[in-house]
């Protein structure tokens, strides 16, 4: 059996700043020229303070912050910057000479401090970086900063899973995709909670054999920080509601049906935001950390009474496997929920090799190649000799550019492969065209005829069905088939965009593409440069310095593998009107 070796290397937290390049550029621009500053809002823990801190790094600025305990004290947030007794008029005079002022947690400011910030914005001599949390009441003087259009507002969304993975890699090194996905689900995009969780599991990370990644399997560590973040919510439930809440918690990873619970208690819990009820009448906890905390707080006898038997989970796992296999047979691999399989892997349980192979195949067909390899390894942990899991691992590795056997050298053998569609993807459709049906047959036919528009249509259909990698390959094949350079450029752009979603795929059809990732700002500048605009013209259009434009272009050249402007039109979409 394959085992994971424990890694005792400590993690260094907090991690370096990563991602949010466009937002960082926007905040920094708000501090230049005659601008008055900016307000940054978003949900708790989405990285607002970290973004602003990075934006003012190395600059001379004053700082203030609101706190819940000081909301009744006038000018409490500015006590370190003002005399003991001061009027609002005098406070504005004293702080008007401050070049840059960062105000964190502005939604917690006392009324006098909020009025001071508002007047400084009206006065206009001090550049303000104001941070406030969405969904919480803020003093009117603070909210009028953006509703009254005194300052522009930047609203941050919780980071996406790709951004979370980037942060985790920057702070902890490469993690296996199942670990990164689990941490993303548990944190719900709250970066403070993510940091707490990552710190708690750092001694539990194990090396994944054959890779440079580390994995976390086992129960969620209920640290003090995790308990504190959940206790404030869970402690609101009265005994009757707590009994229902516990029943939902012990039903996980399966939902609890409405008919099996106290409807009155469920209504209260739903109103308090502790549970979610779907259209099918099933109930789940609103936050994935509530379950571990509730189960840990229950006594042994209560746990025995409420816990579901293992056969229930076995039947649910079989149902998930059948659903995945059915979707593959239908040639439709759009995402479907699979909570039981994810639960078993997270808890460190042995995964049946049949389920692991189907799950790996489903992920591979979606283009989630690192996920596919991880699921195949999970199956091999329990049954190292399983041929189906080993085959899926080999295929995922081959599509990632790490083939155990190079099948490209013998196209005659492709007709004997379990998946004849590989011949189409490798450029030999004539060998298998009579063995394919549906969209795959249309792909073979379009490739045989070197029909660029038909290949693009096939790619769009494959994308709709969830086959991101196959769609990228079809668009890539269309590039060489198009006679119109504009159409070829569009196909290349679509192929690159789709390939970026495929976790590092390196297949023959994609070999000619440039997959360097650009930020939104870099794509904006590269598109204008490809249209023939000079650095000065781009700078004027986007309200940037010429030096900033040049720096962005230099970085974009490196990422795209281009040497100069002449190569850019083939790497970008046709230019469209871009916002500043």
Coordinates of N, CA and C in Angstrom, one line a residue, residues 40 83 117 186 201 204 218 410 430 512 517 528:
X40 N -12.2 50.7 -0.1 CA -12.2 49.3 -0.5 C -13.2 48.6 0.4
X83 N -4.8 65.7 19.8 CA -4.7 66.1 21.2 C -5.9 65.4 22.0
X117 N -13.3 61.7 9.0 CA -12.9 61.1 7.7 C -13.7 61.7 6.6
X186 N -13.5 24.8 3.1 CA -13.6 25.0 4.6 C -13.5 26.5 4.9
X201 N -2.9 22.7 10.2 CA -2.6 21.4 9.5 C -1.1 21.3 9.1
X204 N 0.6 18.2 9.8 CA -0.1 17.0 9.3 C 0.1 16.8 7.8
X218 N -7.5 13.6 7.0 CA -7.8 13.4 8.4 C -8.8 14.4 8.9
X410 N 3.4 6.0 -32.7 CA 2.8 4.8 -33.4 C 1.3 5.1 -33.5
X430 N -8.7 9.9 -39.6 CA -9.1 9.0 -40.6 C -9.0 7.5 -40.1
X512 N 1.6 24.1 -29.8 CA 2.0 25.3 -30.5 C 1.4 26.6 -29.8
X517 N 0.1 33.1 -18.5 CA -1.1 33.8 -17.9 C -0.8 35.3 -17.8
X528 N -4.1 46.6 -26.8 CA -4.0 47.9 -27.4 C -2.7 48.0 -28.2

